[in-house]
Short mmCIF file of C-alpha atoms in Angstrom, two decimals:
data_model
loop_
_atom_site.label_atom_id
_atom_site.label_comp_id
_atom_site.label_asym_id
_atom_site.label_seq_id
_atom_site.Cartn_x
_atom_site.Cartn_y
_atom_site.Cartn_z
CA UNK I 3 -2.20 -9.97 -6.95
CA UNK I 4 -1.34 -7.41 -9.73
CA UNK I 5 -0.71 -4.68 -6.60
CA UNK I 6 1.68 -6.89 -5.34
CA UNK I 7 3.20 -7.79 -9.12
CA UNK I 8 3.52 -3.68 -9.83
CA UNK I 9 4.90 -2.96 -6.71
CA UNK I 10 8.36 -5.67 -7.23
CA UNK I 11 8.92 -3.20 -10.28
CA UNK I 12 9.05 -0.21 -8.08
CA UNK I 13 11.99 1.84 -6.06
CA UNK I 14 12.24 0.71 -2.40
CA UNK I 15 10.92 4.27 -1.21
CA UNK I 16 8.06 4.34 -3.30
CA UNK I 17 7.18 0.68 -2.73
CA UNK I 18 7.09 1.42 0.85
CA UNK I 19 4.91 4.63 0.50
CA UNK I 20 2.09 2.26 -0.98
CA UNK I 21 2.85 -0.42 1.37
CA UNK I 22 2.10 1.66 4.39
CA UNK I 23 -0.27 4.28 2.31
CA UNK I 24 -2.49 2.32 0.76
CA UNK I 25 -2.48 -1.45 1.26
CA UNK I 26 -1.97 -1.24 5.21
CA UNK I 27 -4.27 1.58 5.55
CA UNK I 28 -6.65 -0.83 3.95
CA UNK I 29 -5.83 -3.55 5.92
CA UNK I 30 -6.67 -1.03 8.93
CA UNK I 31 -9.98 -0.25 7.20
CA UNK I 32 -10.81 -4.15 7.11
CA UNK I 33 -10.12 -5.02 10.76
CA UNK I 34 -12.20 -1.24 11.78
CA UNK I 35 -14.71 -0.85 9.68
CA UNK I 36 -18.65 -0.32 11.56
CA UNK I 37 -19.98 -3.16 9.39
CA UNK I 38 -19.71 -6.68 8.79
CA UNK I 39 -20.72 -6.67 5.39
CA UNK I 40 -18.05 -3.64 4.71
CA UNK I 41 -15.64 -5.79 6.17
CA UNK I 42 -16.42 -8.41 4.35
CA UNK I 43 -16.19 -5.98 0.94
CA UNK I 44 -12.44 -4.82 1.85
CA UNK I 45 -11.49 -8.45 2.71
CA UNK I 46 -12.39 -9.76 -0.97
CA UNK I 47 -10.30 -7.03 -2.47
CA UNK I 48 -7.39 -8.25 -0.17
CA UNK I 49 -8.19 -11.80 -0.77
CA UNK I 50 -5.73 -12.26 -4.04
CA UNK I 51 -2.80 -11.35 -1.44
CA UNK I 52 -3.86 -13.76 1.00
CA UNK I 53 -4.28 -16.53 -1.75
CA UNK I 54 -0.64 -15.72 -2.54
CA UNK I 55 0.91 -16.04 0.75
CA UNK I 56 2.64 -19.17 -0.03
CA UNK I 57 5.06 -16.95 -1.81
CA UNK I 58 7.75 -15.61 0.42
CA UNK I 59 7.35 -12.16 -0.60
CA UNK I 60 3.67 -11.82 -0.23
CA UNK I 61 4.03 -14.08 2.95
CA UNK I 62 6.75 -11.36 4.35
CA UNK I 63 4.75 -8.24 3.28
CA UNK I 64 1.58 -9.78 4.98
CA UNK I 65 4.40 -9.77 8.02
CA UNK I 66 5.23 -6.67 8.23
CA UNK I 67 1.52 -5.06 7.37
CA UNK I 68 -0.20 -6.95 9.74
CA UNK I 69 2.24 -7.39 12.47
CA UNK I 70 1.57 -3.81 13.76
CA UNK I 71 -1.97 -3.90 13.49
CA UNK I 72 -3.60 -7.16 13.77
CA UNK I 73 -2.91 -8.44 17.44
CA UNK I 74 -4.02 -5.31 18.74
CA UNK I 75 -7.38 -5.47 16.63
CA UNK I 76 -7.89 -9.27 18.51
CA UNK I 77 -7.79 -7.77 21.78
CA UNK I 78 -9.62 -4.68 20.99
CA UNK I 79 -12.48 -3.55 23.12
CA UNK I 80 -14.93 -3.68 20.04
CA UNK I 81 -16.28 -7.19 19.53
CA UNK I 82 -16.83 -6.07 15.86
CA UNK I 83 -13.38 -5.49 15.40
CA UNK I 84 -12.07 -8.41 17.24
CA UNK I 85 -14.89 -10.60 14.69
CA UNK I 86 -12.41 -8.79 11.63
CA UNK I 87 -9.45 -9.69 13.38
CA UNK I 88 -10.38 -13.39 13.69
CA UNK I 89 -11.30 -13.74 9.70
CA UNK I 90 -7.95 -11.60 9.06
CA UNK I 91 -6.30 -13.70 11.19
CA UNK I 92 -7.51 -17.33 9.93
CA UNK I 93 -6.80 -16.08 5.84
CA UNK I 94 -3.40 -15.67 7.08
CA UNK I 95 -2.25 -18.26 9.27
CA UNK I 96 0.72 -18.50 10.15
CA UNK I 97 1.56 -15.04 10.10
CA UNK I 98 4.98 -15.17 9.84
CA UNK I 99 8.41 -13.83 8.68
CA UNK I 100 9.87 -15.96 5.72
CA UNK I 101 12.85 -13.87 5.52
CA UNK I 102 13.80 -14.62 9.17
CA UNK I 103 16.40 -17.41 8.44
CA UNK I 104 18.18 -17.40 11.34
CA UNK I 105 15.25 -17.97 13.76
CA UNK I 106 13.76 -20.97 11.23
CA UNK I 107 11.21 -23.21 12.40
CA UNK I 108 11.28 -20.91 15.32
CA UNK I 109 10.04 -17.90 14.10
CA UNK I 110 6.86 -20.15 13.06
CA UNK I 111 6.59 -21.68 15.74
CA UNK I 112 5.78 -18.52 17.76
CA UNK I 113 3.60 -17.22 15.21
CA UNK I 114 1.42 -20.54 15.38
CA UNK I 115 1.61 -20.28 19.23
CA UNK I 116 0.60 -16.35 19.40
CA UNK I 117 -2.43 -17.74 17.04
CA UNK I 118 -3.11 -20.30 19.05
CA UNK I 119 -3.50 -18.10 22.09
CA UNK I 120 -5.70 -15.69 20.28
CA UNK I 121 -8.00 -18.07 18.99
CA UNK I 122 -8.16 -19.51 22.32
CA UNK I 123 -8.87 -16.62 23.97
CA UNK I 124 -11.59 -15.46 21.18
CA UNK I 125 -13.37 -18.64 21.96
CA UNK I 126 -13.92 -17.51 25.05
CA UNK I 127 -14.91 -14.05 24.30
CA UNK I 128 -18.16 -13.08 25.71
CA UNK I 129 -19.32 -10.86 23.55
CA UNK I 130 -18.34 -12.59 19.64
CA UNK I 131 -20.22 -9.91 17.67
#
């Protein structure tokens, strides 16, 4: 949480650079990692932001980090990384775009539905890790 707190303080280029620099690069590290129990390590430092997703500006910065990263990582070849994906992906459901006004209801509704599909799928998977 204080990341997140620091960062509102911050110039739009420099909030950015840790954005993409440091917390997404760590998001990266939790869906990739080689272990389960490092996995589990990175995902209790990123817990605060998850717990704070029912803000719109945590829930819109979870958005945009995870957007490029996380549905790849739930169809990845790994099952170890598609295991990370699935606890990424269940801390923050619906992964959505708050600031998307002019889609509304819609823009959760596909975010529930791409979910839905994933989890769907993962259930499925033959190899779960």
């Amino acid at each position: 949480g204080n990341i997140v707190e620091h960062e509102r303080g911050l110039g739009e280029a420099i909030q950015k650079s840790i954005e993409e620099n440091a917390l997404q690069d760590l998001m990266y590290a939790a869906l990739h990692v080689s272990t389960k129990s490092m996995s589990k390590a990175i995902r209790l430092v990123l817990q605060p932001i998850h717990a704070a997703k029912k803000s719109p500006q945590i829930d819109s910065l979870l958005y945009r980090m995870y957007t490029p990263i996380l549905w790849r990582a739930l169809s990845a070849a790994n099952p170890l990384v598609r295991l990370n994906a699935t606890s990424i992906l269940v801390d923050t459901f619906p992964l959505r775009d708050p600031n998307d006004a002019s889609r509304g209801d819609a823009t959760t509704q596909e975010g529930v539905q791409k979910t839905h599909k994933a989890l769907v799928s993962l259930l499925t998977d033959d190899d779960p890790a």
